[in-house]
Short mmCIF file of C-alpha atoms in Angstrom, two decimals:
data_model
loop_
_atom_site.label_atom_id
_atom_site.label_comp_id
_atom_site.label_asym_id
_atom_site.label_seq_id
_atom_site.Cartn_x
_atom_site.Cartn_y
_atom_site.Cartn_z
CA UNK X 1 0.00 0.00 0.00
CA UNK X 2 2.85 2.30 0.88
CA UNK X 3 4.33 1.61 -2.54
CA UNK X 4 1.12 2.76 -4.27
CA UNK X 5 0.99 5.85 -2.13
CA UNK X 6 4.61 6.72 -2.99
CA UNK X 7 3.98 6.04 -6.68
CA UNK X 8 0.90 8.31 -6.56
CA UNK X 9 2.83 11.09 -4.88
CA UNK X 10 5.66 10.77 -7.42
CA UNK X 11 3.18 10.85 -10.29
CA UNK X 12 1.40 13.84 -8.75
CA UNK X 13 4.71 15.67 -8.29
CA UNK X 14 5.64 14.89 -11.89
CA UNK X 15 2.25 16.12 -13.07
CA UNK X 16 2.53 19.34 -11.04
CA UNK X 17 6.03 19.95 -12.41
CA UNK X 18 4.78 19.26 -15.91
CA UNK X 19 1.80 21.58 -15.39
CA UNK X 20 4.04 24.28 -13.94
CA UNK X 21 6.51 23.94 -16.81
CA UNK X 22 3.66 23.92 -19.33
CA UNK X 23 2.20 27.08 -17.79
CA UNK X 24 5.63 28.74 -17.86
CA UNK X 25 6.06 27.77 -21.52
CA UNK X 26 2.56 29.05 -22.31
CA UNK X 27 3.39 32.34 -20.55
CA UNK X 28 6.68 32.58 -22.45
CA UNK X 29 4.93 31.91 -25.74
CA UNK X 30 2.24 34.44 -24.81
CA UNK X 31 4.90 37.06 -24.06
CA UNK X 32 6.65 36.26 -27.31
CA UNK X 33 3.35 36.56 -29.17
CA UNK X 34 2.65 39.89 -27.47
CA UNK X 35 6.17 41.10 -28.31
CA UNK X 36 5.76 39.88 -31.86
CA UNK X 37 2.40 41.66 -32.15
CA UNK X 38 3.95 44.84 -30.74
CA UNK X 39 6.80 44.60 -33.23
CA UNK X 40 4.38 43.98 -36.09
CA UNK X 41 2.26 46.91 -34.90
CA UNK X 42 5.40 49.06 -34.74
CA UNK X 43 6.41 47.98 -38.24
CA UNK X 44 2.87 48.60 -39.45
CA UNK X 45 2.91 52.04 -37.81
CA UNK X 46 6.26 52.85 -39.42
CA UNK X 47 4.98 51.78 -42.84
CA UNK X 48 1.83 53.87 -42.38
CA UNK X 49 3.90 56.81 -41.13
CA UNK X 50 6.03 56.62 -44.27
CA UNK X 51 2.97 56.42 -46.54
CA UNK X 52 1.19 59.25 -44.74
CA UNK X 53 4.17 61.60 -44.60
CA UNK X 54 5.23 61.09 -48.20
CA UNK X 55 1.66 61.43 -49.47
CA UNK X 56 1.51 64.87 -47.84
CA UNK X 57 4.73 66.46 -49.14
CA UNK X 58 2.93 68.48 -51.83
CA UNK X 59 0.79 70.08 -49.12
CA UNK X 60 2.13 73.32 -47.62
CA UNK X 61 0.81 72.19 -44.21
CA UNK X 62 2.59 68.84 -44.27
CA UNK X 63 4.56 69.71 -41.09
CA UNK X 64 1.29 70.20 -39.19
CA UNK X 65 0.15 66.82 -40.50
CA UNK X 66 3.37 65.18 -39.28
CA UNK X 67 2.99 66.76 -35.84
CA UNK X 68 -0.61 65.52 -35.63
CA UNK X 69 0.61 62.06 -36.61
CA UNK X 70 3.30 62.06 -33.91
CA UNK X 71 0.79 63.10 -31.25
CA UNK X 72 -1.57 60.34 -32.38
CA UNK X 73 1.01 57.54 -32.49
CA UNK X 74 3.01 58.44 -29.39
CA UNK X 75 0.05 59.64 -27.37
CA UNK X 76 1.99 62.78 -26.53
CA UNK X 77 0.37 66.07 -25.58
CA UNK X 78 2.49 68.14 -27.96
CA UNK X 79 4.95 67.70 -30.80
CA UNK X 80 7.25 70.09 -32.65
CA UNK X 81 9.81 69.92 -35.44
CA UNK X 82 12.88 72.16 -35.13
CA UNK X 83 15.31 72.84 -37.98
CA UNK X 84 18.78 74.38 -38.08
CA UNK X 85 18.89 77.97 -39.31
CA UNK X 86 18.32 78.45 -43.06
CA UNK X 87 17.95 74.70 -43.77
CA UNK X 88 14.69 75.18 -45.61
CA UNK X 89 12.92 78.52 -45.38
CA UNK X 90 10.18 77.38 -47.76
CA UNK X 91 8.70 74.87 -45.30
CA UNK X 92 5.78 76.26 -43.32
CA UNK X 93 5.19 75.66 -39.58
CA UNK X 94 8.85 74.98 -38.82
CA UNK X 95 10.57 76.30 -35.72
CA UNK X 96 14.19 77.36 -35.41
CA UNK X 97 16.47 75.02 -33.49
CA UNK X 98 17.94 78.01 -31.64
CA UNK X 99 14.51 79.04 -30.38
CA UNK X 100 13.82 75.74 -28.65
CA UNK X 101 13.92 75.50 -24.86
CA UNK X 102 15.63 72.14 -25.41
CA UNK X 103 18.53 73.65 -27.36
CA UNK X 104 21.01 72.66 -24.64
CA UNK X 105 20.09 69.02 -25.21
CA UNK X 106 20.67 69.24 -28.96
CA UNK X 107 24.30 68.30 -28.53
CA UNK X 108 26.30 65.74 -30.47
CA UNK X 109 23.19 64.67 -32.40
CA UNK X 110 22.01 62.59 -29.44
CA UNK X 111 18.53 61.45 -28.47
CA UNK X 112 17.24 62.58 -25.06
CA UNK X 113 14.54 61.65 -22.59
CA UNK X 114 13.63 64.06 -19.80
CA UNK X 115 11.49 63.60 -16.71
CA UNK X 116 11.03 66.32 -14.13
CA UNK X 117 8.82 66.91 -11.13
CA UNK X 118 9.11 70.64 -11.94
CA UNK X 119 7.73 72.20 -15.10
CA UNK X 120 9.94 71.74 -18.18
CA UNK X 121 7.93 74.39 -20.01
CA UNK X 122 9.30 77.93 -19.90
CA UNK X 123 6.09 79.43 -21.30
CA UNK X 124 3.74 80.34 -18.46
CA UNK X 125 0.57 80.31 -20.55
CA UNK X 126 0.90 76.66 -21.50
CA UNK X 127 0.23 73.49 -19.52
CA UNK X 128 3.03 72.18 -17.38
CA UNK X 129 5.30 69.69 -19.14
CA UNK X 130 6.94 66.97 -17.05
CA UNK X 131 8.13 64.52 -19.70
CA UNK X 132 9.83 65.00 -23.05
CA UNK X 133 11.74 63.02 -25.67
CA UNK X 134 13.73 64.21 -28.64
CA UNK X 135 15.56 62.63 -31.57
CA UNK X 136 17.68 64.17 -34.34
CA UNK X 137 16.67 64.32 -38.01
CA UNK X 138 19.70 63.15 -39.97
CA UNK X 139 20.15 63.57 -43.72
CA UNK X 140 23.25 62.06 -45.34
CA UNK X 141 25.09 62.07 -42.01
CA UNK X 142 24.22 65.69 -41.21
CA UNK X 143 21.87 66.74 -38.42
CA UNK X 144 19.32 69.18 -39.84
CA UNK X 145 16.88 69.30 -36.93
CA UNK X 146 15.08 67.57 -34.06
CA UNK X 147 11.65 66.17 -33.37
CA UNK X 148 10.47 66.75 -29.80
CA UNK X 149 7.41 65.22 -28.14
CA UNK X 150 6.08 66.37 -24.76
CA UNK X 151 3.61 65.17 -22.13
CA UNK X 152 2.09 66.62 -18.99
CA UNK X 153 2.73 63.39 -16.98
CA UNK X 154 6.13 62.51 -15.56
CA UNK X 155 7.73 59.23 -16.79
CA UNK X 156 5.18 59.03 -19.61
CA UNK X 157 7.59 58.07 -22.38
CA UNK X 158 9.00 54.51 -22.54
CA UNK X 159 11.70 52.80 -24.58
CA UNK X 160 9.01 51.88 -27.10
CA UNK X 161 8.11 55.54 -27.51
CA UNK X 162 11.75 56.33 -28.19
CA UNK X 163 11.99 53.55 -30.79
CA UNK X 164 8.92 54.88 -32.54
CA UNK X 165 10.25 58.44 -32.47
CA UNK X 166 13.55 57.21 -33.93
CA UNK X 167 11.61 55.57 -36.78
CA UNK X 168 9.54 58.72 -37.32
CA UNK X 169 12.67 60.90 -37.61
CA UNK X 170 13.96 58.55 -40.31
CA UNK X 171 10.71 58.91 -42.25
CA UNK X 172 10.70 62.69 -41.74
CA UNK X 173 14.28 62.90 -43.06
CA UNK X 174 13.15 61.05 -46.20
CA UNK X 175 10.12 63.36 -46.43
CA UNK X 176 12.32 66.47 -46.29
CA UNK X 177 14.52 65.08 -49.06
CA UNK X 178 11.43 64.33 -51.12
CA UNK X 179 9.97 67.77 -50.33
CA UNK X 180 13.15 69.51 -51.49
CA UNK X 181 13.13 67.44 -54.68
CA UNK X 182 9.41 68.16 -55.19
CA UNK X 183 10.02 71.89 -54.80
CA UNK X 184 12.91 71.83 -57.27
CA UNK X 185 10.78 70.00 -59.84
CA UNK X 186 7.91 72.41 -59.19
CA UNK X 187 10.21 75.41 -59.67
CA UNK X 188 11.61 73.96 -62.89
CA UNK X 189 8.05 73.58 -64.15
CA UNK X 190 7.26 77.29 -63.71
CA UNK X 191 10.64 79.08 -63.72
CA UNK X 192 13.30 79.88 -66.25
CA UNK X 193 16.43 78.26 -64.74
CA UNK X 194 18.83 80.98 -65.95
CA UNK X 195 16.86 84.09 -65.03
CA UNK X 196 14.89 82.69 -62.05
CA UNK X 197 11.75 84.38 -63.36
CA UNK X 198 8.61 82.64 -64.57
CA UNK X 199 8.56 80.80 -67.88
CA UNK X 200 6.16 81.42 -70.76
CA UNK X 201 3.85 78.54 -69.89
CA UNK X 202 3.32 79.71 -66.31
CA UNK X 203 2.81 83.30 -67.48
CA UNK X 204 -0.04 82.25 -69.76
CA UNK X 205 -1.67 80.13 -67.07
CA UNK X 206 -1.35 82.81 -64.41
CA UNK X 207 -2.68 85.68 -66.54
CA UNK X 208 -5.54 83.51 -67.84
CA UNK X 209 -6.39 82.76 -64.21
CA UNK X 210 -6.43 86.48 -63.40
CA UNK X 211 -8.74 87.16 -66.35
CA UNK X 212 -11.16 84.44 -65.19
CA UNK X 213 -11.23 86.01 -61.72
CA UNK X 214 -12.09 89.49 -63.05
CA UNK X 215 -12.86 89.88 -66.76
CA UNK X 216 -13.52 93.60 -66.39
CA UNK X 217 -10.13 94.46 -64.85
CA UNK X 218 -7.83 96.49 -67.09
CA UNK X 219 -4.19 95.37 -67.25
CA UNK X 220 -1.22 95.91 -69.54
CA UNK X 221 1.04 93.47 -71.35
CA UNK X 222 4.60 94.67 -71.90
CA UNK X 223 7.02 93.01 -74.31
CA UNK X 224 10.71 93.87 -73.99
CA UNK X 225 13.44 92.82 -76.41
CA UNK X 226 17.17 93.35 -75.92
CA UNK X 227 18.55 95.36 -78.83
CA UNK X 228 21.54 93.99 -80.73
CA UNK X 229 21.62 90.85 -78.58
CA UNK X 230 22.87 88.56 -81.36
CA UNK X 231 25.77 90.95 -81.97
CA UNK X 232 26.58 90.91 -78.24
CA UNK X 233 26.57 87.12 -78.21
CA UNK X 234 28.74 86.89 -81.33
CA UNK X 235 31.19 89.53 -80.07
CA UNK X 236 31.54 88.66 -76.38
CA UNK X 237 30.39 85.05 -76.19
CA UNK X 238 27.39 83.22 -74.78
CA UNK X 239 28.51 83.52 -71.15
CA UNK X 240 28.47 87.30 -71.44
CA UNK X 241 25.13 87.05 -73.22
CA UNK X 242 23.72 85.06 -70.29
CA UNK X 243 24.98 87.75 -67.90
CA UNK X 244 23.21 90.41 -69.98
CA UNK X 245 19.93 88.47 -69.74
CA UNK X 246 20.31 88.10 -65.98
CA UNK X 247 21.06 91.82 -65.68
CA UNK X 248 17.92 92.72 -67.63
CA UNK X 249 15.73 90.42 -65.52
CA UNK X 250 17.12 91.87 -62.28
CA UNK X 251 16.73 95.43 -63.56
CA UNK X 252 13.13 94.86 -64.58
CA UNK X 253 12.28 93.43 -61.15
CA UNK X 254 13.24 96.78 -59.61
CA UNK X 255 10.43 98.44 -61.56
CA UNK X 256 7.64 95.95 -60.90
CA UNK X 257 4.93 96.32 -58.28
CA UNK X 258 2.98 93.84 -56.20
CA UNK X 259 0.64 91.87 -58.45
CA UNK X 260 2.79 92.26 -61.58
CA UNK X 261 4.06 89.09 -63.30
CA UNK X 262 7.43 88.76 -65.05
CA UNK X 263 8.43 85.93 -67.40
CA UNK X 264 10.86 84.96 -70.11
CA UNK X 265 8.88 84.82 -73.34
CA UNK X 266 11.65 83.27 -75.42
CA UNK X 267 15.27 83.99 -76.34
CA UNK X 268 16.01 87.59 -75.36
CA UNK X 269 12.33 88.57 -75.15
CA UNK X 270 10.80 89.25 -71.75
CA UNK X 271 7.08 89.67 -71.07
CA UNK X 272 5.33 91.47 -68.21
CA UNK X 273 1.79 91.59 -66.87
CA UNK X 274 1.20 95.01 -65.31
CA UNK X 275 -1.54 94.72 -62.73
CA UNK X 276 -2.37 98.41 -62.23
CA UNK X 277 -3.10 99.76 -65.71
CA UNK X 278 -6.11 102.01 -65.18
CA UNK X 279 -3.97 104.94 -66.43
CA UNK X 280 -2.18 104.10 -69.70
CA UNK X 281 0.05 107.16 -69.40
CA UNK X 282 1.35 106.02 -65.98
CA UNK X 283 2.18 102.59 -67.41
CA UNK X 284 4.04 104.23 -70.30
CA UNK X 285 6.00 106.44 -67.89
CA UNK X 286 6.96 103.45 -65.73
CA UNK X 287 8.30 101.57 -68.74
CA UNK X 288 10.11 104.66 -70.04
CA UNK X 289 11.77 105.08 -66.63
CA UNK X 290 12.83 101.43 -66.73
CA UNK X 291 14.27 101.85 -70.25
CA UNK X 292 16.25 104.91 -69.15
CA UNK X 293 17.64 103.07 -66.12
CA UNK X 294 18.87 100.30 -68.42
CA UNK X 295 20.46 102.82 -70.78
CA UNK X 296 22.16 104.71 -67.93
CA UNK X 297 23.62 101.53 -66.43
CA UNK X 298 27.25 100.60 -67.04
CA UNK X 299 26.09 97.81 -69.37
CA UNK X 300 25.32 100.48 -71.97
CA UNK X 301 29.03 100.80 -72.79
CA UNK X 302 28.48 97.68 -74.90
CA UNK X 303 25.60 99.28 -76.77
CA UNK X 304 23.00 97.25 -74.92
CA UNK X 305 19.55 98.85 -74.90
CA UNK X 306 15.92 97.73 -74.86
CA UNK X 307 12.92 98.21 -77.12
CA UNK X 308 9.53 97.98 -75.42
CA UNK X 309 5.97 97.47 -76.64
CA UNK X 310 2.82 97.97 -74.53
CA UNK X 311 -0.77 96.82 -75.09
CA UNK X 312 -3.89 96.84 -72.90
CA UNK X 313 -6.71 94.49 -71.94
CA UNK X 314 -9.53 94.78 -72.87
CA UNK X 315 -8.71 97.75 -75.15
CA UNK X 316 -6.64 95.61 -77.57
CA UNK X 317 -8.68 92.43 -77.34
CA UNK X 318 -10.71 90.28 -74.97
CA UNK X 319 -8.36 87.30 -75.33
CA UNK X 320 -4.84 87.12 -73.93
CA UNK X 321 -3.33 85.98 -77.23
CA UNK X 322 -4.79 89.04 -78.99
CA UNK X 323 -3.43 91.44 -76.37
CA UNK X 324 0.03 89.82 -76.54
CA UNK X 325 -0.04 90.02 -80.35
CA UNK X 326 -0.63 93.79 -80.15
CA UNK X 327 2.16 94.18 -77.59
CA UNK X 328 4.47 92.23 -79.91
CA UNK X 329 3.43 94.49 -82.79
CA UNK X 330 4.25 97.60 -80.70
CA UNK X 331 7.65 96.10 -79.85
CA UNK X 332 8.58 95.59 -83.48
CA UNK X 333 7.29 99.04 -84.35
CA UNK X 334 9.76 100.38 -81.76
CA UNK X 335 12.56 98.45 -83.45
CA UNK X 336 11.53 99.71 -86.89
CA UNK X 337 11.56 103.33 -85.74
CA UNK X 338 15.02 103.38 -84.15
CA UNK X 339 15.19 100.86 -81.28
CA UNK X 340 15.70 101.83 -77.62
CA UNK X 341 12.24 103.38 -77.30
CA UNK X 342 8.85 102.57 -75.75
CA UNK X 343 5.81 102.28 -78.01
CA UNK X 344 2.30 102.03 -76.53
CA UNK X 345 -0.88 101.02 -78.33
CA UNK X 346 -2.62 103.91 -76.57
CA UNK X 347 -0.32 106.42 -78.21
CA UNK X 348 -0.85 105.27 -81.79
#
């Protein structure tokens, strides 16, 4: 009987050990599954972050969208993106790195995690901040900024939060590269690369848009052609010719007002939309003053002058092409007379 009792106890002990080991294994597997799910969720979040950020780069408010995304994923109270001075002035809603209260932590391109019983926020009007994390945005080995997330609770941010922030900064770095590329492509689509003024295609689209907005508004079209440009090119070379074109574009900009549009029409011809043209005589005087400034500049020692033609909408036509055709006609009339003069359709 004692033998059966001992056998029972041994079997029970073995069963209990087996059950305990089985439960431990189940717990281990459960933890592994949870960790795996967390990793998959993190990977999924990172993929979604990348998709979301890069789908928003054409939007001027894409920084606000990124900040909203960070707040949503990390559960933080606030988020901000700081950039080094002059990295990209064309991006809206960006803060300067130097203006950040965390600037002392932006050292050696290191991540940071702060927890404080006292308020980390130096702005009295805001809620108290007791927890913050930050990670650098790195592009081709160079730190161009930081992403900072904040929370009102102390010890809010965990290692997982930091991993996610690290992944977000990588995606944001890619987004900035894509944004810069997008902007360059966008500029090439509307700008003349040599003169950094609008191209002919954009000029047409923009002026047509203005006409659609107000068909009754009077405006002027000005065509300017550089006199003797071929001779200048042949005599001094194409590099000098390019410098002459740049000089003309810069000189014209000095005489344009808000709302005017300047573009390269083709070759050495430049076209202008003059927004305020209610008085044709004032427009003529502005263009005459511009012509005189060109003549009086040191470039005139090479015999470089400008002939200018002016037409008016709707006086010379109710379609843009018609108004430009009249301006072009006035320009060539100026060249026929003696060059280096302004001819207006309102003075014919």
